[in-house]
């Protein structure tokens, strides 16, 4: 959001500098229209201004101011597309940006648009210039800037969770959690796994116990044998050797 504010502020500063030279702009249009022998038509599109500059502009002052106008329009168009990706949109914000993109289309007819109060760009023209020639083209940039400020004001009012989710927050993890809750529950109910080392230790202890019991039993047998407790064959009494 801060980046959008800063970008819009920069565009307003560029336009303020351009607006101070409105008379230079309309005079450059007048010169190039004369060279193009196109004095009857209104200046009704950005592409028309581009054509005047490319093919009918013969002095550096006219070229500079016409180029300044085109660059501001291109920068606004780029900013418009950036705003679509920076923040979430509802139907209102999407509609505002669509209007901006339409106005900034190089082929769009600007002849009918007029910037209203508090803008005075139209009032600075003569009646004939405003009505028949330059009223639309001088109104384009202030109208687009107004739309972008409206977009910014409306975006500030969007719910915070919508802004958070759109910026790559926990929306995905929130959707993911319910699907895997049963699995986590199953894992939590399962008995804890016995480590391999513990199993080996238990197994060794068991073997030692088994082997120990066998050894004890064998020792008992050997002790019984060597101590004479083992019974010898029976012989009749009185006839011992």
mmCIF file of N, CA and C in Angstrom, residues 84-205:
data_model
loop_
_atom_site.group_PDB
_atom_site.id
_atom_site.type_symbol
_atom_site.label_atom_id
_atom_site.label_comp_id
_atom_site.label_asym_id
_atom_site.label_seq_id
_atom_site.Cartn_x
_atom_site.Cartn_y
_atom_site.Cartn_z
ATOM 1 N N UNK A 84 -3.192 -3.578 -10.047
ATOM 2 C CA UNK A 84 -4.000 -4.796 -10.118
ATOM 3 C C UNK A 84 -3.338 -5.953 -9.387
ATOM 4 N N UNK A 85 -2.019 -5.960 -9.322
ATOM 5 C CA UNK A 85 -1.304 -7.085 -8.720
ATOM 6 C C UNK A 85 -0.902 -6.826 -7.278
ATOM 7 N N UNK A 86 -0.836 -5.568 -6.870
ATOM 8 C CA UNK A 86 -0.365 -5.251 -5.526
ATOM 9 C C UNK A 86 -1.418 -5.566 -4.475
ATOM 10 N N UNK A 87 -2.672 -5.347 -4.780
ATOM 11 C CA UNK A 87 -3.715 -5.453 -3.776
ATOM 12 C C UNK A 87 -4.872 -6.314 -4.263
ATOM 13 N N UNK A 88 -5.700 -6.814 -3.340
ATOM 14 C CA UNK A 88 -6.905 -7.523 -3.753
ATOM 15 C C UNK A 88 -7.897 -6.550 -4.363
ATOM 16 N N UNK A 89 -8.881 -7.086 -5.022
ATOM 17 C CA UNK A 89 -9.863 -6.205 -5.651
ATOM 18 C C UNK A 89 -11.265 -6.718 -5.384
ATOM 19 N N UNK A 90 -12.163 -5.786 -5.259
ATOM 20 C CA UNK A 90 -13.575 -6.137 -5.290
ATOM 21 C C UNK A 90 -14.130 -5.540 -6.580
ATOM 22 N N UNK A 91 -15.435 -5.588 -6.736
ATOM 23 C CA UNK A 91 -16.026 -5.124 -7.994
ATOM 24 C C UNK A 91 -15.773 -3.631 -8.222
ATOM 25 N N UNK A 92 -15.721 -2.863 -7.145
ATOM 26 C CA UNK A 92 -15.524 -1.421 -7.306
ATOM 27 C C UNK A 92 -14.097 -1.092 -7.731
ATOM 28 N N UNK A 93 -13.110 -1.651 -7.050
ATOM 29 C CA UNK A 93 -11.717 -1.360 -7.411
ATOM 30 C C UNK A 93 -11.398 -1.871 -8.806
ATOM 31 N N UNK A 94 -11.933 -3.043 -9.149
ATOM 32 C CA UNK A 94 -11.705 -3.576 -10.498
ATOM 33 C C UNK A 94 -12.325 -2.661 -11.545
ATOM 34 N N UNK A 95 -13.518 -2.136 -11.248
ATOM 35 C CA UNK A 95 -14.179 -1.225 -12.186
ATOM 36 C C UNK A 95 -13.414 0.073 -12.376
ATOM 37 N N UNK A 96 -12.838 0.587 -11.287
ATOM 38 C CA UNK A 96 -12.054 1.828 -11.386
ATOM 39 C C UNK A 96 -10.833 1.621 -12.273
ATOM 40 N N UNK A 97 -10.131 0.522 -12.065
ATOM 41 C CA UNK A 97 -8.930 0.262 -12.868
ATOM 42 C C UNK A 97 -9.282 -0.006 -14.327
ATOM 43 N N UNK A 98 -10.429 -0.620 -14.560
ATOM 44 C CA UNK A 98 -10.865 -0.833 -15.950
ATOM 45 C C UNK A 98 -11.113 0.501 -16.658
ATOM 46 N N UNK A 99 -11.691 1.452 -15.936
ATOM 47 C CA UNK A 99 -11.909 2.783 -16.525
ATOM 48 C C UNK A 99 -10.579 3.448 -16.874
ATOM 49 N N UNK A 100 -9.620 3.323 -15.971
ATOM 50 C CA UNK A 100 -8.294 3.913 -16.223
ATOM 51 C C UNK A 100 -7.646 3.292 -17.451
ATOM 52 N N UNK A 101 -7.722 1.968 -17.551
ATOM 53 C CA UNK A 101 -7.101 1.290 -18.700
ATOM 54 C C UNK A 101 -7.765 1.696 -20.008
ATOM 55 N N UNK A 102 -9.083 1.865 -19.970
ATOM 56 C CA UNK A 102 -9.789 2.293 -21.175
ATOM 57 C C UNK A 102 -9.372 3.709 -21.581
ATOM 58 N N UNK A 103 -9.330 4.611 -20.622
ATOM 59 C CA UNK A 103 -8.949 5.994 -20.926
ATOM 60 C C UNK A 103 -7.521 6.090 -21.458
ATOM 61 N N UNK A 104 -6.631 5.255 -20.945
ATOM 62 C CA UNK A 104 -5.222 5.317 -21.323
ATOM 63 C C UNK A 104 -4.888 4.488 -22.552
ATOM 64 N N UNK A 105 -5.882 3.813 -23.097
ATOM 65 C CA UNK A 105 -5.676 3.107 -24.363
ATOM 66 C C UNK A 105 -5.350 4.129 -25.449
ATOM 67 N N UNK A 106 -4.290 3.879 -26.204
ATOM 68 C CA UNK A 106 -3.824 4.882 -27.175
ATOM 69 C C UNK A 106 -4.845 5.166 -28.278
ATOM 70 N N UNK A 107 -5.778 4.249 -28.487
ATOM 71 C CA UNK A 107 -6.774 4.444 -29.545
ATOM 72 C C UNK A 107 -8.096 4.994 -29.028
ATOM 73 N N UNK A 108 -8.218 5.130 -27.721
ATOM 74 C CA UNK A 108 -9.494 5.563 -27.146
ATOM 75 C C UNK A 108 -9.824 7.007 -27.532
ATOM 76 N N UNK A 109 -11.085 7.236 -27.849
ATOM 77 C CA UNK A 109 -11.553 8.573 -28.231
ATOM 78 C C UNK A 109 -11.759 9.428 -26.981
ATOM 79 N N UNK A 110 -10.973 10.486 -26.866
ATOM 80 C CA UNK A 110 -11.013 11.363 -25.691
ATOM 81 C C UNK A 110 -11.829 12.628 -25.905
ATOM 82 N N UNK A 111 -12.390 12.782 -27.079
ATOM 83 C CA UNK A 111 -12.980 14.076 -27.444
ATOM 84 C C UNK A 111 -14.154 14.482 -26.555
ATOM 85 N N UNK A 112 -14.842 13.515 -25.940
ATOM 86 C CA UNK A 112 -16.037 13.849 -25.165
ATOM 87 C C UNK A 112 -15.772 14.031 -23.675
ATOM 88 N N UNK A 113 -14.595 13.664 -23.178
ATOM 89 C CA UNK A 113 -14.359 13.753 -21.730
ATOM 90 C C UNK A 113 -13.963 15.182 -21.346
ATOM 91 N N UNK A 114 -14.330 15.574 -20.133
ATOM 92 C CA UNK A 114 -13.984 16.897 -19.623
ATOM 93 C C UNK A 114 -13.683 16.792 -18.125
ATOM 94 N N UNK A 115 -12.537 17.328 -17.729
ATOM 95 C CA UNK A 115 -12.202 17.389 -16.303
ATOM 96 C C UNK A 115 -13.024 18.494 -15.648
ATOM 97 N N UNK A 116 -13.618 18.176 -14.512
ATOM 98 C CA UNK A 116 -14.486 19.132 -13.827
ATOM 99 C C UNK A 116 -13.796 19.706 -12.594
ATOM 100 N N UNK A 117 -14.488 20.618 -11.937
ATOM 101 C CA UNK A 117 -13.972 21.253 -10.725
ATOM 102 C C UNK A 117 -13.529 20.175 -9.730
ATOM 103 N N UNK A 118 -12.396 20.350 -9.073
ATOM 104 C CA UNK A 118 -11.573 21.561 -8.931
ATOM 105 C C UNK A 118 -10.530 21.772 -10.030
ATOM 106 N N UNK A 119 -10.526 20.924 -11.056
ATOM 107 C CA UNK A 119 -9.545 21.108 -12.132
ATOM 108 C C UNK A 119 -9.966 22.283 -13.021
ATOM 109 N N UNK A 120 -8.972 23.048 -13.449
ATOM 110 C CA UNK A 120 -9.270 24.222 -14.276
ATOM 111 C C UNK A 120 -8.627 24.141 -15.658
ATOM 112 N N UNK A 121 -8.245 22.918 -16.057
ATOM 113 C CA UNK A 121 -7.532 22.777 -17.334
ATOM 114 C C UNK A 121 -8.397 23.205 -18.518
ATOM 115 N N UNK A 122 -9.678 22.909 -18.456
ATOM 116 C CA UNK A 122 -10.571 23.285 -19.559
ATOM 117 C C UNK A 122 -10.818 24.789 -19.544
ATOM 118 N N UNK A 123 -10.934 25.357 -18.360
ATOM 119 C CA UNK A 123 -11.187 26.802 -18.248
ATOM 120 C C UNK A 123 -10.030 27.644 -18.773
ATOM 121 N N UNK A 124 -8.855 27.076 -18.827
ATOM 122 C CA UNK A 124 -7.696 27.823 -19.317
ATOM 123 C C UNK A 124 -7.630 27.860 -20.846
ATOM 124 N N UNK A 125 -8.516 27.131 -21.480
ATOM 125 C CA UNK A 125 -8.582 27.137 -22.949
ATOM 126 C C UNK A 125 -9.607 28.169 -23.415
ATOM 127 N N UNK A 126 -9.467 28.575 -24.638
ATOM 128 C CA UNK A 126 -10.521 29.410 -25.233
ATOM 129 C C UNK A 126 -11.746 28.540 -25.485
ATOM 130 N N UNK A 127 -12.856 29.184 -25.743
ATOM 131 C CA UNK A 127 -14.092 28.428 -25.983
ATOM 132 C C UNK A 127 -13.923 27.475 -27.157
ATOM 133 N N UNK A 128 -13.355 27.959 -28.241
ATOM 134 C CA UNK A 128 -13.183 27.126 -29.435
ATOM 135 C C UNK A 128 -12.216 25.973 -29.173
ATOM 136 N N UNK A 129 -11.124 26.262 -28.479
ATOM 137 C CA UNK A 129 -10.148 25.206 -28.164
ATOM 138 C C UNK A 129 -10.775 24.140 -27.272
ATOM 139 N N UNK A 130 -11.518 24.589 -26.264
ATOM 140 C CA UNK A 130 -12.116 23.644 -25.319
ATOM 141 C C UNK A 130 -13.162 22.764 -25.983
ATOM 142 N N UNK A 131 -13.973 23.353 -26.832
ATOM 143 C CA UNK A 131 -15.087 22.609 -27.414
ATOM 144 C C UNK A 131 -14.679 21.763 -28.611
ATOM 145 N N UNK A 132 -13.788 22.272 -29.442
ATOM 146 C CA UNK A 132 -13.547 21.619 -30.726
ATOM 147 C C UNK A 132 -12.168 20.973 -30.884
ATOM 148 N N UNK A 133 -11.239 21.253 -29.984
ATOM 149 C CA UNK A 133 -9.885 20.771 -30.256
ATOM 150 C C UNK A 133 -9.215 20.056 -29.087
ATOM 151 N N UNK A 134 -9.060 20.728 -27.945
ATOM 152 C CA UNK A 134 -8.167 20.211 -26.906
ATOM 153 C C UNK A 134 -8.838 19.891 -25.569
ATOM 154 N N UNK A 135 -10.143 20.073 -25.471
ATOM 155 C CA UNK A 135 -10.826 19.851 -24.190
ATOM 156 C C UNK A 135 -10.635 18.446 -23.645
ATOM 157 N N UNK A 136 -10.670 17.447 -24.526
ATOM 158 C CA UNK A 136 -10.528 16.056 -24.087
ATOM 159 C C UNK A 136 -9.102 15.687 -23.728
ATOM 160 N N UNK A 137 -8.156 16.086 -24.574
ATOM 161 C CA UNK A 137 -6.770 15.660 -24.360
ATOM 162 C C UNK A 137 -6.163 16.296 -23.107
ATOM 163 N N UNK A 138 -6.549 17.543 -22.781
ATOM 164 C CA UNK A 138 -6.017 18.157 -21.555
ATOM 165 C C UNK A 138 -6.726 17.628 -20.303
ATOM 166 N N UNK A 139 -7.876 16.977 -20.475
ATOM 167 C CA UNK A 139 -8.634 16.435 -19.336
ATOM 168 C C UNK A 139 -8.205 15.022 -18.965
ATOM 169 N N UNK A 140 -7.509 14.344 -19.857
ATOM 170 C CA UNK A 140 -7.202 12.922 -19.662
ATOM 171 C C UNK A 140 -6.448 12.654 -18.366
ATOM 172 N N UNK A 141 -5.306 13.275 -18.189
ATOM 173 C CA UNK A 141 -4.449 12.946 -17.040
ATOM 174 C C UNK A 141 -5.113 13.281 -15.703
ATOM 175 N N UNK A 142 -5.703 14.467 -15.520
ATOM 176 C CA UNK A 142 -6.348 14.726 -14.223
ATOM 177 C C UNK A 142 -7.501 13.776 -13.915
ATOM 178 N N UNK A 143 -8.243 13.353 -14.927
ATOM 179 C CA UNK A 143 -9.341 12.405 -14.688
ATOM 180 C C UNK A 143 -8.796 11.056 -14.231
ATOM 181 N N UNK A 144 -7.736 10.568 -14.886
ATOM 182 C CA UNK A 144 -7.139 9.280 -14.500
ATOM 183 C C UNK A 144 -6.564 9.356 -13.087
ATOM 184 N N UNK A 145 -5.902 10.445 -12.763
ATOM 185 C CA UNK A 145 -5.357 10.604 -11.406
ATOM 186 C C UNK A 145 -6.465 10.601 -10.356
ATOM 187 N N UNK A 146 -7.593 11.231 -10.672
ATOM 188 C CA UNK A 146 -8.732 11.210 -9.744
ATOM 189 C C UNK A 146 -9.244 9.789 -9.532
ATOM 190 N N UNK A 147 -9.326 9.014 -10.603
ATOM 191 C CA UNK A 147 -9.761 7.619 -10.481
ATOM 192 C C UNK A 147 -8.798 6.816 -9.612
ATOM 193 N N UNK A 148 -7.508 7.041 -9.798
ATOM 194 C CA UNK A 148 -6.521 6.289 -9.019
ATOM 195 C C UNK A 148 -6.570 6.665 -7.543
ATOM 196 N N UNK A 149 -6.818 7.922 -7.244
ATOM 197 C CA UNK A 149 -6.976 8.328 -5.842
ATOM 198 C C UNK A 149 -8.243 7.713 -5.245
ATOM 199 N N UNK A 150 -9.280 7.611 -6.050
ATOM 200 C CA UNK A 150 -10.503 6.942 -5.590
ATOM 201 C C UNK A 150 -10.228 5.473 -5.310
ATOM 202 N N UNK A 151 -9.453 4.833 -6.181
ATOM 203 C CA UNK A 151 -9.065 3.429 -5.973
ATOM 204 C C UNK A 151 -8.311 3.271 -4.661
ATOM 205 N N UNK A 152 -7.375 4.176 -4.405
ATOM 206 C CA UNK A 152 -6.569 4.106 -3.187
ATOM 207 C C UNK A 152 -7.436 4.281 -1.947
ATOM 208 N N UNK A 153 -8.342 5.237 -1.968
ATOM 209 C CA UNK A 153 -9.223 5.476 -0.825
ATOM 210 C C UNK A 153 -10.113 4.269 -0.549
ATOM 211 N N UNK A 154 -10.624 3.652 -1.610
ATOM 212 C CA UNK A 154 -11.498 2.499 -1.413
ATOM 213 C C UNK A 154 -10.712 1.284 -0.924
ATOM 214 N N UNK A 155 -9.491 1.114 -1.422
ATOM 215 C CA UNK A 155 -8.676 -0.033 -1.017
ATOM 216 C C UNK A 155 -8.347 0.029 0.469
ATOM 217 N N UNK A 156 -8.179 1.225 1.004
ATOM 218 C CA UNK A 156 -7.901 1.377 2.437
ATOM 219 C C UNK A 156 -9.049 0.855 3.293
ATOM 220 N N UNK A 157 -10.252 0.849 2.741
ATOM 221 C CA UNK A 157 -11.432 0.438 3.507
ATOM 222 C C UNK A 157 -11.693 -1.064 3.423
ATOM 223 N N UNK A 158 -10.928 -1.772 2.600
ATOM 224 C CA UNK A 158 -11.139 -3.212 2.486
ATOM 225 C C UNK A 158 -10.784 -3.890 3.802
ATOM 226 N N UNK A 159 -11.463 -5.006 4.149
ATOM 227 C CA UNK A 159 -11.163 -5.709 5.409
ATOM 228 C C UNK A 159 -9.700 -6.106 5.478
ATOM 229 N N UNK A 160 -9.148 -6.044 6.685
ATOM 230 C CA UNK A 160 -7.724 -6.337 6.865
ATOM 231 C C UNK A 160 -7.388 -7.769 6.488
ATOM 232 N N UNK A 161 -8.292 -8.730 6.780
ATOM 233 C CA UNK A 161 -7.999 -10.131 6.463
ATOM 234 C C UNK A 161 -7.912 -10.338 4.967
ATOM 235 N N UNK A 162 -8.669 -9.546 4.188
ATOM 236 C CA UNK A 162 -8.598 -9.685 2.735
ATOM 237 C C UNK A 162 -7.254 -9.190 2.225
ATOM 238 N N UNK A 163 -6.782 -8.092 2.795
ATOM 239 C CA UNK A 163 -5.469 -7.573 2.414
ATOM 240 C C UNK A 163 -4.386 -8.562 2.795
ATOM 241 N N UNK A 164 -4.511 -9.168 3.983
ATOM 242 C CA UNK A 164 -3.487 -10.098 4.464
ATOM 243 C C UNK A 164 -3.421 -11.334 3.587
ATOM 244 N N UNK A 165 -4.590 -11.878 3.255
ATOM 245 C CA UNK A 165 -4.613 -13.074 2.425
ATOM 246 C C UNK A 165 -4.030 -12.809 1.058
ATOM 247 N N UNK A 166 -4.321 -11.649 0.488
ATOM 248 C CA UNK A 166 -3.839 -11.344 -0.855
ATOM 249 C C UNK A 166 -2.345 -11.142 -0.887
ATOM 250 N N UNK A 167 -1.753 -10.761 0.234
ATOM 251 C CA UNK A 167 -0.312 -10.530 0.255
ATOM 252 C C UNK A 167 0.463 -11.797 0.556
ATOM 253 N N UNK A 168 -0.204 -12.958 0.479
ATOM 254 C CA UNK A 168 0.509 -14.212 0.660
ATOM 255 C C UNK A 168 0.565 -14.651 2.102
ATOM 256 N N UNK A 169 -0.464 -14.314 2.903
ATOM 257 C CA UNK A 169 -0.471 -14.644 4.313
ATOM 258 C C UNK A 169 -0.922 -16.066 4.559
ATOM 259 N N UNK A 170 -1.797 -16.262 5.567
ATOM 260 C CA UNK A 170 -2.138 -17.596 6.022
ATOM 261 C C UNK A 170 -3.397 -18.140 5.385
ATOM 262 N N UNK A 171 -3.854 -17.539 4.286
ATOM 263 C CA UNK A 171 -5.081 -18.038 3.668
ATOM 264 C C UNK A 171 -4.904 -19.459 3.178
ATOM 265 N N UNK A 172 -3.769 -19.742 2.558
ATOM 266 C CA UNK A 172 -3.528 -21.084 2.034
ATOM 267 C C UNK A 172 -3.435 -22.084 3.161
ATOM 268 N N UNK A 173 -2.690 -21.737 4.215
ATOM 269 C CA UNK A 173 -2.540 -22.660 5.324
ATOM 270 C C UNK A 173 -3.867 -22.881 6.029
ATOM 271 N N UNK A 174 -4.716 -21.857 6.048
ATOM 272 C CA UNK A 174 -6.027 -22.004 6.674
ATOM 273 C C UNK A 174 -6.886 -22.988 5.904
ATOM 274 N N UNK A 175 -6.786 -22.947 4.557
ATOM 275 C CA UNK A 175 -7.542 -23.894 3.747
ATOM 276 C C UNK A 175 -6.963 -25.292 3.879
ATOM 277 N N UNK A 176 -5.660 -25.354 4.064
ATOM 278 C CA UNK A 176 -4.986 -26.647 4.108
ATOM 279 C C UNK A 176 -5.269 -27.369 5.411
ATOM 280 N N UNK A 177 -5.401 -26.626 6.546
ATOM 281 C CA UNK A 177 -5.494 -27.228 7.866
ATOM 282 C C UNK A 177 -6.675 -28.171 8.036
ATOM 283 N N UNK A 178 -7.933 -27.803 7.653
ATOM 284 C CA UNK A 178 -9.063 -28.700 7.882
ATOM 285 C C UNK A 178 -8.918 -30.018 7.146
ATOM 286 N N UNK A 179 -8.302 -30.029 5.974
ATOM 287 C CA UNK A 179 -8.182 -31.254 5.197
ATOM 288 C C UNK A 179 -7.271 -32.249 5.889
ATOM 289 N N UNK A 180 -6.287 -31.769 6.655
ATOM 290 C CA UNK A 180 -5.302 -32.646 7.248
ATOM 291 C C UNK A 180 -5.501 -32.831 8.742
ATOM 292 N N UNK A 181 -6.572 -32.265 9.284
ATOM 293 C CA UNK A 181 -6.830 -32.429 10.701
ATOM 294 C C UNK A 181 -7.058 -33.885 11.090
ATOM 295 N N UNK A 182 -7.869 -34.686 10.313
ATOM 296 C CA UNK A 182 -8.057 -36.091 10.679
ATOM 297 C C UNK A 182 -6.744 -36.847 10.699
ATOM 298 N N UNK A 183 -5.885 -36.570 9.746
ATOM 299 C CA UNK A 183 -4.612 -37.282 9.688
ATOM 300 C C UNK A 183 -3.783 -36.964 10.919
ATOM 301 N N UNK A 184 -3.774 -35.692 11.315
ATOM 302 C CA UNK A 184 -3.019 -35.321 12.500
ATOM 303 C C UNK A 184 -3.600 -35.995 13.736
ATOM 304 N N UNK A 185 -4.936 -36.102 13.783
ATOM 305 C CA UNK A 185 -5.571 -36.749 14.930
ATOM 306 C C UNK A 185 -5.190 -38.216 14.996
ATOM 307 N N UNK A 186 -5.169 -38.874 13.815
ATOM 308 C CA UNK A 186 -4.804 -40.285 13.772
ATOM 309 C C UNK A 186 -3.377 -40.479 14.250
ATOM 310 N N UNK A 187 -2.503 -39.615 13.822
ATOM 311 C CA UNK A 187 -1.109 -39.720 14.243
ATOM 312 C C UNK A 187 -0.971 -39.484 15.743
ATOM 313 N N UNK A 188 -1.782 -38.565 16.267
ATOM 314 C CA UNK A 188 -1.669 -38.259 17.689
ATOM 315 C C UNK A 188 -2.161 -39.415 18.545
ATOM 316 N N UNK A 189 -3.102 -40.262 18.011
ATOM 317 C CA UNK A 189 -3.631 -41.386 18.762
ATOM 318 C C UNK A 189 -2.749 -42.619 18.656
ATOM 319 N N UNK A 190 -1.907 -42.680 17.649
ATOM 320 C CA UNK A 190 -1.052 -43.850 17.461
ATOM 321 C C UNK A 190 -0.019 -43.901 18.573
ATOM 322 N N UNK A 191 0.411 -45.137 19.005
ATOM 323 C CA UNK A 191 1.424 -45.253 20.050
ATOM 324 C C UNK A 191 2.740 -44.696 19.569
ATOM 325 N N UNK A 192 3.525 -44.189 20.484
ATOM 326 C CA UNK A 192 4.812 -43.619 20.078
ATOM 327 C C UNK A 192 5.716 -44.689 19.519
ATOM 328 N N UNK A 193 6.441 -44.394 18.463
ATOM 329 C CA UNK A 193 7.306 -45.400 17.845
ATOM 330 C C UNK A 193 8.474 -45.740 18.756
ATOM 331 N N UNK A 194 8.912 -47.015 18.706
ATOM 332 C CA UNK A 194 10.072 -47.464 19.480
ATOM 333 C C UNK A 194 11.291 -47.331 18.608
ATOM 334 N N UNK A 195 12.287 -46.679 19.097
ATOM 335 C CA UNK A 195 13.484 -46.463 18.308
ATOM 336 C C UNK A 195 14.233 -47.767 18.109
ATOM 337 N N UNK A 196 14.994 -47.817 17.038
ATOM 338 C CA UNK A 196 15.742 -49.018 16.683
ATOM 339 C C UNK A 196 16.745 -49.368 17.759
ATOM 340 N N UNK A 197 17.390 -48.329 18.333
ATOM 341 C CA UNK A 197 18.390 -48.595 19.356
ATOM 342 C C UNK A 197 17.754 -49.242 20.577
ATOM 343 N N UNK A 198 16.543 -48.745 20.932
ATOM 344 C CA UNK A 198 15.856 -49.310 22.091
ATOM 345 C C UNK A 198 15.479 -50.752 21.833
ATOM 346 N N UNK A 199 14.993 -51.028 20.572
ATOM 347 C CA UNK A 199 14.635 -52.408 20.231
ATOM 348 C C UNK A 199 15.852 -53.316 20.311
ATOM 349 N N UNK A 200 16.981 -52.835 19.804
ATOM 350 C CA UNK A 200 18.207 -53.641 19.822
ATOM 351 C C UNK A 200 18.638 -53.926 21.244
ATOM 352 N N UNK A 201 18.515 -52.876 22.097
ATOM 353 C CA UNK A 201 18.912 -53.046 23.490
ATOM 354 C C UNK A 201 18.044 -54.075 24.183
ATOM 355 N N UNK A 202 16.729 -53.991 23.940
ATOM 356 C CA UNK A 202 15.805 -54.950 24.551
ATOM 357 C C UNK A 202 16.113 -56.353 24.071
ATOM 358 N N UNK A 203 16.365 -56.449 22.752
ATOM 359 C CA UNK A 203 16.658 -57.767 22.179
ATOM 360 C C UNK A 203 17.918 -58.353 22.784
ATOM 361 N N UNK A 204 18.951 -57.498 22.946
ATOM 362 C CA UNK A 204 20.203 -57.979 23.533
ATOM 363 C C UNK A 204 19.987 -58.436 24.962
ATOM 364 N N UNK A 205 19.208 -57.662 25.715
ATOM 365 C CA UNK A 205 18.935 -58.036 27.111
ATOM 366 C C UNK A 205 18.207 -59.365 27.185
#
